[in-house]
Tab-separated table of C-alpha atoms and ligand atoms in Angstrom:
chain	number	residue	atom	x	y	z
A	1400	MET	CA	82.129	97.235	85.157
A	1401	GLU	CA	83.605	100.606	83.778
A	1402	LYS	CA	86.980	101.262	85.222
A	1403	ILE	CA	87.893	104.725	86.513
A	1404	LYS	CA	90.752	105.950	84.111
A	1405	VAL	CA	93.501	107.582	86.239
A	1406	ILE	CA	96.579	109.833	85.474
A	1407	VAL	CA	99.181	110.167	88.180
A	1408	ALA	CA	101.330	113.249	88.190
A	1409	GLY	CA	104.684	112.524	89.956
A	1410	PRO	CA	104.877	108.858	89.527
A	1411	ARG	CA	108.574	108.611	90.356
A	1412	GLY	CA	108.175	110.299	93.535
A	1413	LYS	CA	107.696	108.716	97.007
A	1414	MET	CA	103.990	109.011	97.207
A	1415	GLY	CA	103.314	108.803	93.300
A	1416	SER	CA	105.013	105.383	93.084
A	1417	GLU	CA	103.042	104.159	96.020
A	1418	ALA	CA	99.872	105.316	94.161
A	1419	LEU	CA	100.895	103.280	91.057
A	1420	ARG	CA	101.567	100.147	93.338
A	1421	MET	CA	97.945	100.750	94.860
A	1422	ILE	CA	96.369	101.218	91.379
A	1423	GLU	CA	97.970	98.006	90.112
A	1424	LYS	CA	96.120	95.982	92.965
A	1425	GLN	CA	92.600	97.616	92.113
A	1426	ASP	CA	90.284	95.874	89.641
A	1427	ASP	CA	88.231	99.173	89.335
A	1428	LEU	CA	91.130	101.421	88.441
A	1429	GLU	CA	93.073	101.853	85.220
A	1430	LEU	CA	96.209	103.945	84.990
A	1431	VAL	CA	96.102	105.681	81.557
A	1432	ALA	CA	99.151	108.026	81.614
A	1433	CYS	CA	101.411	109.924	83.801
A	1434	LEU	CA	102.791	113.454	84.109
A	1435	ASP	CA	106.300	113.994	84.873
A	1436	HIS	CA	108.826	116.732	84.024
A	1437	GLN	CA	111.223	114.321	82.303
A	1438	PHE	CA	111.191	110.762	80.392
A	1439	ASN	CA	108.615	112.068	77.902
A	1440	GLY	CA	107.151	109.061	75.790
A	1441	MET	CA	108.433	106.494	77.985
A	1442	LYS	CA	106.360	103.665	79.317
A	1443	ILE	CA	106.134	103.431	83.076
A	1444	SER	CA	107.369	100.009	82.994
A	1445	GLU	CA	110.603	101.330	81.396
A	1446	ILE	CA	111.468	103.248	84.508
A	1447	ASP	CA	113.443	101.288	87.437
A	1448	ASN	CA	111.533	100.321	90.343
A	1449	LEU	CA	107.961	101.195	89.060
A	1450	PRO	CA	105.419	98.719	88.320
A	1451	SER	CA	105.020	97.441	84.784
A	1452	PHE	CA	102.274	99.541	83.431
A	1453	ASP	CA	102.411	100.230	79.655
A	1454	ALA	CA	100.868	103.758	80.270
A	1455	LEU	CA	103.019	106.643	78.747
A	1456	ILE	CA	104.683	109.647	80.470
A	1457	TYR	CA	103.822	112.934	79.288
A	1458	THR	CA	105.597	116.204	80.011
A	1459	ASP	CA	103.139	118.540	78.621
A	1460	ILE	CA	99.875	118.431	80.423
A	1461	GLN	CA	97.709	119.697	77.587
A	1462	GLU	CA	99.272	117.160	75.252
A	1463	CYS	CA	98.415	114.428	77.928
A	1464	PHE	CA	94.937	115.440	78.361
A	1465	ASP	CA	94.317	115.807	74.491
A	1466	SER	CA	95.991	112.330	73.948
A	1467	VAL	CA	94.208	110.052	76.482
A	1468	LYS	CA	90.790	110.024	77.937
A	1469	ALA	CA	90.791	110.254	81.648
A	1470	ASP	CA	88.322	110.663	84.668
A	1471	VAL	CA	90.875	111.537	87.434
A	1472	LEU	CA	94.106	113.117	87.963
A	1473	VAL	CA	96.032	112.156	91.023
A	1474	ASP	CA	98.477	114.946	91.919
A	1475	LEU	CA	101.507	114.035	94.081
A	1476	THR	CA	104.213	116.609	92.944
A	1477	THR	CA	105.241	119.987	94.294
A	1478	PRO	CA	103.221	122.989	95.304
A	1479	GLU	CA	104.085	124.966	92.170
A	1480	PHE	CA	103.248	122.216	89.858
A	1481	GLY	CA	100.341	120.737	91.770
A	1482	TYR	CA	98.446	123.894	91.616
A	1483	LEU	CA	98.809	124.336	87.642
A	1484	HIS	CA	98.118	120.512	87.117
A	1485	THR	CA	94.804	120.989	89.153
A	1486	LYS	CA	93.735	124.178	87.529
A	1487	THR	CA	94.535	122.574	83.946
A	1488	ALA	CA	92.569	119.513	84.937
A	1489	ILE	CA	89.377	121.221	86.113
A	1490	GLU	CA	89.520	123.215	82.779
A	1491	ASN	CA	89.796	120.047	80.833
A	1492	GLY	CA	86.916	118.376	82.745
A	1493	ILE	CA	89.197	115.915	84.592
A	1494	ARG	CA	88.613	115.583	88.449
A	1495	PRO	CA	91.700	116.174	90.558
A	1496	VAL	CA	92.665	114.233	93.717
A	1497	VAL	CA	95.335	116.247	95.296
A	1498	GLY	CA	97.786	115.086	97.907
A	1499	THR	CA	100.362	117.954	97.094
A	1500	THR	CA	100.527	120.182	99.971
A	1501	GLY	CA	101.676	123.824	100.173
A	1502	PHE	CA	98.848	125.602	98.290
A	1503	THR	CA	98.245	129.106	99.427
A	1504	ASP	CA	94.604	130.230	100.516
A	1505	GLU	CA	94.239	132.388	97.548
A	1506	GLN	CA	95.261	129.319	95.323
A	1507	LEU	CA	92.617	127.227	97.213
A	1508	GLN	CA	90.052	129.977	96.757
A	1509	GLU	CA	90.641	130.206	93.059
A	1510	LEU	CA	90.416	126.385	92.614
A	1511	THR	CA	87.060	126.330	94.753
A	1512	GLU	CA	85.500	128.765	92.311
A	1513	LEU	CA	86.815	127.212	89.206
A	1514	SER	CA	85.406	123.930	90.368
A	1515	GLU	CA	82.115	125.298	91.148
A	1516	GLU	CA	82.091	127.253	87.799
A	1517	LYS	CA	82.903	124.241	85.831
A	1518	GLY	CA	80.777	121.695	87.871
A	1519	ILE	CA	83.967	119.455	88.218
A	1520	GLY	CA	84.479	117.610	91.494
A	1521	VAL	CA	87.839	118.078	93.200
A	1522	ILE	CA	89.320	116.622	96.461
A	1523	ILE	CA	92.313	118.188	98.054
A	1524	ALA	CA	93.468	116.427	101.089
A	1525	PRO	CA	96.667	117.601	103.184
A	1526	ASN	CA	96.684	113.997	104.649
A	1527	PHE	CA	95.248	110.809	103.221
A	1528	ALA	CA	96.001	108.796	106.236
A	1529	LEU	CA	92.783	107.770	108.177
A	1530	GLY	CA	94.455	107.985	111.291
A	1531	ALA	CA	95.612	111.389	110.870
A	1532	VAL	CA	92.029	112.590	109.647
A	1533	LEU	CA	90.930	111.157	112.920
A	1534	MET	CA	93.720	112.759	114.974
A	1535	MET	CA	92.642	116.131	113.461
A	1536	GLN	CA	88.930	115.530	114.559
A	1537	PHE	CA	90.054	114.576	118.151
A	1538	ALA	CA	92.078	117.795	118.366
A	1539	LYS	CA	89.183	119.987	117.256
A	1540	TRP	CA	87.138	118.228	119.940
A	1541	ALA	CA	89.769	118.687	122.670
A	1542	ALA	CA	90.391	122.183	121.706
A	1543	LYS	CA	86.699	123.149	123.046
A	1544	TYR	CA	88.017	122.406	126.505
A	1545	PHE	CA	91.804	123.159	126.185
A	1546	PRO	CA	92.577	126.510	124.390
A	1547	ASP	CA	96.083	126.218	124.989
A	1548	VAL	CA	97.684	124.165	122.278
A	1549	GLU	CA	100.896	123.742	120.274
A	1550	ILE	CA	101.208	121.558	117.337
A	1551	ILE	CA	104.643	119.630	116.602
A	1552	GLU	CA	104.844	118.190	113.138
A	1553	LYS	CA	107.810	115.877	111.999
A	1554	HIS	CA	108.568	115.060	108.411
A	1555	HIS	CA	111.418	113.548	106.236
A	1556	ASP	CA	113.934	116.222	105.264
A	1557	ASN	CA	112.927	116.243	101.550
A	1558	LYS	CA	109.659	117.979	102.346
A	1559	LEU	CA	109.427	121.398	100.658
A	1560	ASP	CA	106.837	122.972	102.448
A	1561	ALA	CA	106.684	124.053	106.269
A	1562	PRO	CA	104.488	123.890	108.304
A	1563	SER	CA	102.822	120.679	106.845
A	1564	GLY	CA	99.515	120.848	105.231
A	1565	THR	CA	98.247	118.819	108.066
A	1566	ALA	CA	99.615	121.100	110.846
A	1567	VAL	CA	97.701	124.098	109.123
A	1568	LYS	CA	94.517	122.035	108.584
A	1569	THR	CA	94.748	121.079	112.307
A	1570	ALA	CA	95.141	124.615	113.409
A	1571	GLN	CA	92.381	125.738	110.864
A	1572	LEU	CA	89.923	123.102	112.701
A	1573	ILE	CA	90.819	123.964	116.177
A	1574	SER	CA	90.300	127.682	115.293
A	1575	GLU	CA	86.685	126.828	114.542
A	1576	VAL	CA	86.100	126.159	118.098
A	1577	ARG	CA	88.762	128.273	119.956
A	1578	GLU	CA	88.851	131.908	120.556
A	1579	ALA	CA	92.115	133.313	119.197
A	1580	LYS	CA	94.292	133.840	122.066
A	1581	LYS	CA	98.089	134.584	122.443
A	1582	GLN	CA	99.694	131.778	124.246
A	1583	GLY	CA	102.744	131.995	126.589
A	1584	HIS	CA	103.985	134.811	128.730
A	1585	PRO	CA	102.631	138.219	127.237
A	1586	ASP	CA	106.182	139.591	127.572
A	1587	GLU	CA	108.120	136.565	126.137
A	1588	LYS	CA	110.735	137.456	123.813
A	1589	GLU	CA	112.517	135.084	121.353
A	1590	THR	CA	116.333	135.321	121.873
A	1591	ILE	CA	116.854	133.220	118.708
A	1592	SER	CA	114.287	134.175	115.953
A	1593	GLY	CA	111.900	131.301	115.325
A	1594	ALA	CA	112.268	129.688	118.715
A	1595	ARG	CA	108.500	129.842	119.460
A	1596	GLY	CA	107.554	128.436	116.025
A	1597	ALA	CA	105.150	129.613	113.494
A	1598	GLU	CA	101.928	131.405	114.782
A	1599	MET	CA	98.309	131.001	113.668
A	1600	GLU	CA	95.762	132.764	115.851
A	1601	GLY	CA	98.163	132.563	118.810
A	1602	MET	CA	98.546	128.785	118.410
A	1603	ARG	CA	102.253	127.688	117.663
A	1604	ILE	CA	103.192	125.375	115.179
A	1605	HIS	CA	106.766	123.634	115.238
A	1606	SER	CA	108.186	121.778	112.191
A	1607	MET	CA	111.000	119.268	112.650
A	1608	ARG	CA	112.913	117.900	109.418
A	1609	LEU	CA	114.819	114.850	109.819
A	1610	PRO	CA	116.102	111.770	107.701
A	1611	GLY	CA	114.223	108.569	108.782
A	1612	LEU	CA	110.975	110.156	109.486
A	1613	VAL	CA	108.051	109.942	107.242
A	1614	ALA	CA	104.982	111.918	108.459
A	1615	HIS	CA	104.202	112.391	112.198
A	1616	GLN	CA	102.462	115.136	114.296
A	1617	GLU	CA	101.692	115.753	118.084
A	1618	VAL	CA	98.845	118.086	119.092
A	1619	VAL	CA	99.787	119.022	122.565
A	1620	PHE	CA	97.004	120.632	124.838
A	1621	GLY	CA	97.908	122.107	128.464
A	1622	SER	CA	95.776	123.108	131.234
A	1623	LYS	CA	96.188	123.497	134.899
A	1624	GLY	CA	97.877	120.406	136.312
A	1625	GLU	CA	97.338	118.200	133.173
A	1626	ASN	CA	98.415	117.860	129.537
A	1627	LEU	CA	96.693	115.954	126.751
A	1628	THR	CA	98.835	114.655	123.921
A	1629	ILE	CA	96.948	113.582	120.545
A	1630	LYS	CA	99.668	111.766	118.416
A	1631	HIS	CA	99.656	110.177	114.861
A	1632	ASP	CA	102.555	108.452	112.936
A	1633	SER	CA	102.629	107.410	109.470
A	1634	PHE	CA	105.620	104.966	109.317
A	1635	HIS	CA	105.202	104.021	105.735
A	1636	ARG	CA	103.651	105.938	102.721
A	1637	GLU	CA	101.058	102.834	102.244
A	1638	SER	CA	99.152	104.504	105.046
A	1639	PHE	CA	97.988	107.065	102.665
A	1640	MET	CA	96.793	105.009	99.956
A	1641	THR	CA	93.383	103.897	101.465
A	1642	GLY	CA	92.604	107.594	101.577
A	1643	VAL	CA	93.777	108.092	97.901
A	1644	LYS	CA	91.509	105.098	96.835
A	1645	LEU	CA	88.582	106.533	98.644
A	1646	ALA	CA	89.295	109.936	97.230
A	1647	ILE	CA	89.261	108.545	93.647
A	1648	ASP	CA	85.932	106.915	94.160
A	1649	GLN	CA	84.306	109.944	95.885
A	1650	VAL	CA	85.494	112.504	93.591
A	1651	MET	CA	83.569	110.858	90.682
A	1652	LYS	CA	80.332	111.821	92.539
A	1653	LEU	CA	81.206	115.393	93.373
A	1654	ASP	CA	80.786	118.546	91.385
A	1655	ILE	CA	82.440	120.847	93.794
A	1656	LEU	CA	85.735	121.077	95.589
A	1657	VAL	CA	86.107	119.211	98.873
A	1658	TYR	CA	89.233	120.034	101.133
A	1659	GLY	CA	90.007	117.589	103.706
A	1660	LEU	CA	89.406	113.837	103.763
A	1661	GLU	CA	87.272	114.120	106.851
A	1662	ASN	CA	84.597	115.936	104.727
A	1663	ILE	CA	83.964	112.617	102.483
A	1664	LEU	CA	84.421	110.260	105.385
A	1665	GLU	CA	80.734	110.919	106.829
B	3169	LIG	P1	108.836	113.445	95.951
B	3169	LIG	O1	109.298	112.204	96.396
B	3169	LIG	O2	109.715	114.681	96.006
B	3169	LIG	O3	107.825	113.346	94.745
B	3169	LIG	C1	107.681	114.444	93.988
B	3169	LIG	C2	107.648	114.058	92.478
B	3169	LIG	O4	107.090	115.064	91.586
B	3169	LIG	C3	109.068	113.852	92.162
B	3169	LIG	O5	109.237	112.521	91.277
B	3169	LIG	C4	109.400	114.866	91.285
B	3169	LIG	O6	110.245	114.608	90.336
B	3169	LIG	C5	108.028	115.193	90.647
B	3169	LIG	N1	107.829	116.380	89.909
B	3169	LIG	C6	108.458	117.642	90.179
B	3169	LIG	N2	107.871	118.448	89.373
B	3169	LIG	C7	107.053	117.996	88.530
B	3169	LIG	C8	106.384	118.224	87.203
B	3169	LIG	N3	105.993	119.343	86.749
B	3169	LIG	N4	105.328	117.350	86.782
B	3169	LIG	C9	105.268	116.211	87.370
B	3169	LIG	N5	106.181	115.587	88.210
B	3169	LIG	C10	106.932	116.636	88.853
B	3169	LIG	O7	107.692	113.824	97.188
B	3169	LIG	P2	106.587	113.016	98.095
B	3169	LIG	O8	107.125	112.814	99.319
B	3169	LIG	O9	106.256	111.919	97.160
B	3169	LIG	O10	105.401	114.143	98.128
B	3169	LIG	C11	104.926	114.632	96.971
B	3169	LIG	C12	103.712	115.710	97.551
B	3169	LIG	O11	102.752	115.023	98.427
B	3169	LIG	C13	104.410	116.757	98.432
B	3169	LIG	O12	103.621	118.081	98.201
B	3169	LIG	C14	104.042	116.192	99.684
B	3169	LIG	O13	103.921	117.255	100.686
B	3169	LIG	C15	102.740	115.570	99.486
B	3169	LIG	N6	102.351	114.577	100.514
B	3169	LIG	C16	101.040	114.315	100.836
B	3169	LIG	C17	100.435	113.424	101.665
B	3169	LIG	C18	99.018	113.367	101.894
B	3169	LIG	O14	98.622	112.361	102.450
B	3169	LIG	N7	98.362	114.359	101.240
B	3169	LIG	C19	101.441	112.499	102.260
B	3169	LIG	C20	102.783	112.675	102.056
B	3169	LIG	C21	103.240	113.618	101.126
B	3169	LIG	P3	111.959	114.943	90.640
B	3169	LIG	O15	112.275	114.217	91.820
B	3169	LIG	O16	112.773	114.642	89.224
B	3169	LIG	O17	111.916	116.620	90.771
């Protein structure tokens, strides 16, 4: 069996190191290199607390792609570098599986067009946890009947982007079935700026950042005399790895960009 050759960008990060541990347990995946912004030329096994892979770390993405033969780039870095890595991978014929969140709509559009032009499969998933994907689907279903909705997302305090990619994706899915409408009192005023959260098509999104949290979201629907809350918690980053593995397998069969894990589950 030919193994899928994988490069991981961000191997020392919370998600990246978990991805290395997942790859270590798979018979059909091979880690061929890592991309980082330091430790150029070192082996992964030489970095504290990482699995004992011989794969080398590269700080220059083009040098990395020229030096090793790879099928898939798994990116778990920052929005700025994740976007550059994804673009460069497509240009080099390497399929990106992107967990990094915080891309703009323009960047997503550009990557979609580039992937189509080059015929290279891409999966960008703001949430790789299967439970979170179901939470988003259930929220879309509920929004047909409950158009008044607020999203509360809670993450660890090292997260760079707000609102979370999952919250934005949830709001996008809801807006497919809900007519845009302003919620709350028509004359409401914030006495402290931001008190009502971010606004998307009249929906409110609230972002909480605290140490101790991993990734959590509640979608709260309100109607006369009743509330419905759909809630998902990721307590450990292992929860994302089933989705990362699934995306690596599926991206090998794609020649377009797919945004959202739900689109490869069916
Ligand atoms: P993290 O622990 O901060 O990890 C990010 C890693 O990327 C760090 O090791 C960082 O190194 C490294 N890095 C920074 N610039 C880089 C570059 N130019 N090249 C290579 N590596 C670089 O963050 P995390 O919690 O693992 O999250 C990573 C990303 O995944 C974030 O965008 C987060 O929102 C997203 N995320 C997605 C999911 C999902 O299911 N899709 C779930 C959780 C998180 P330094 O620390 O030295 O800067």
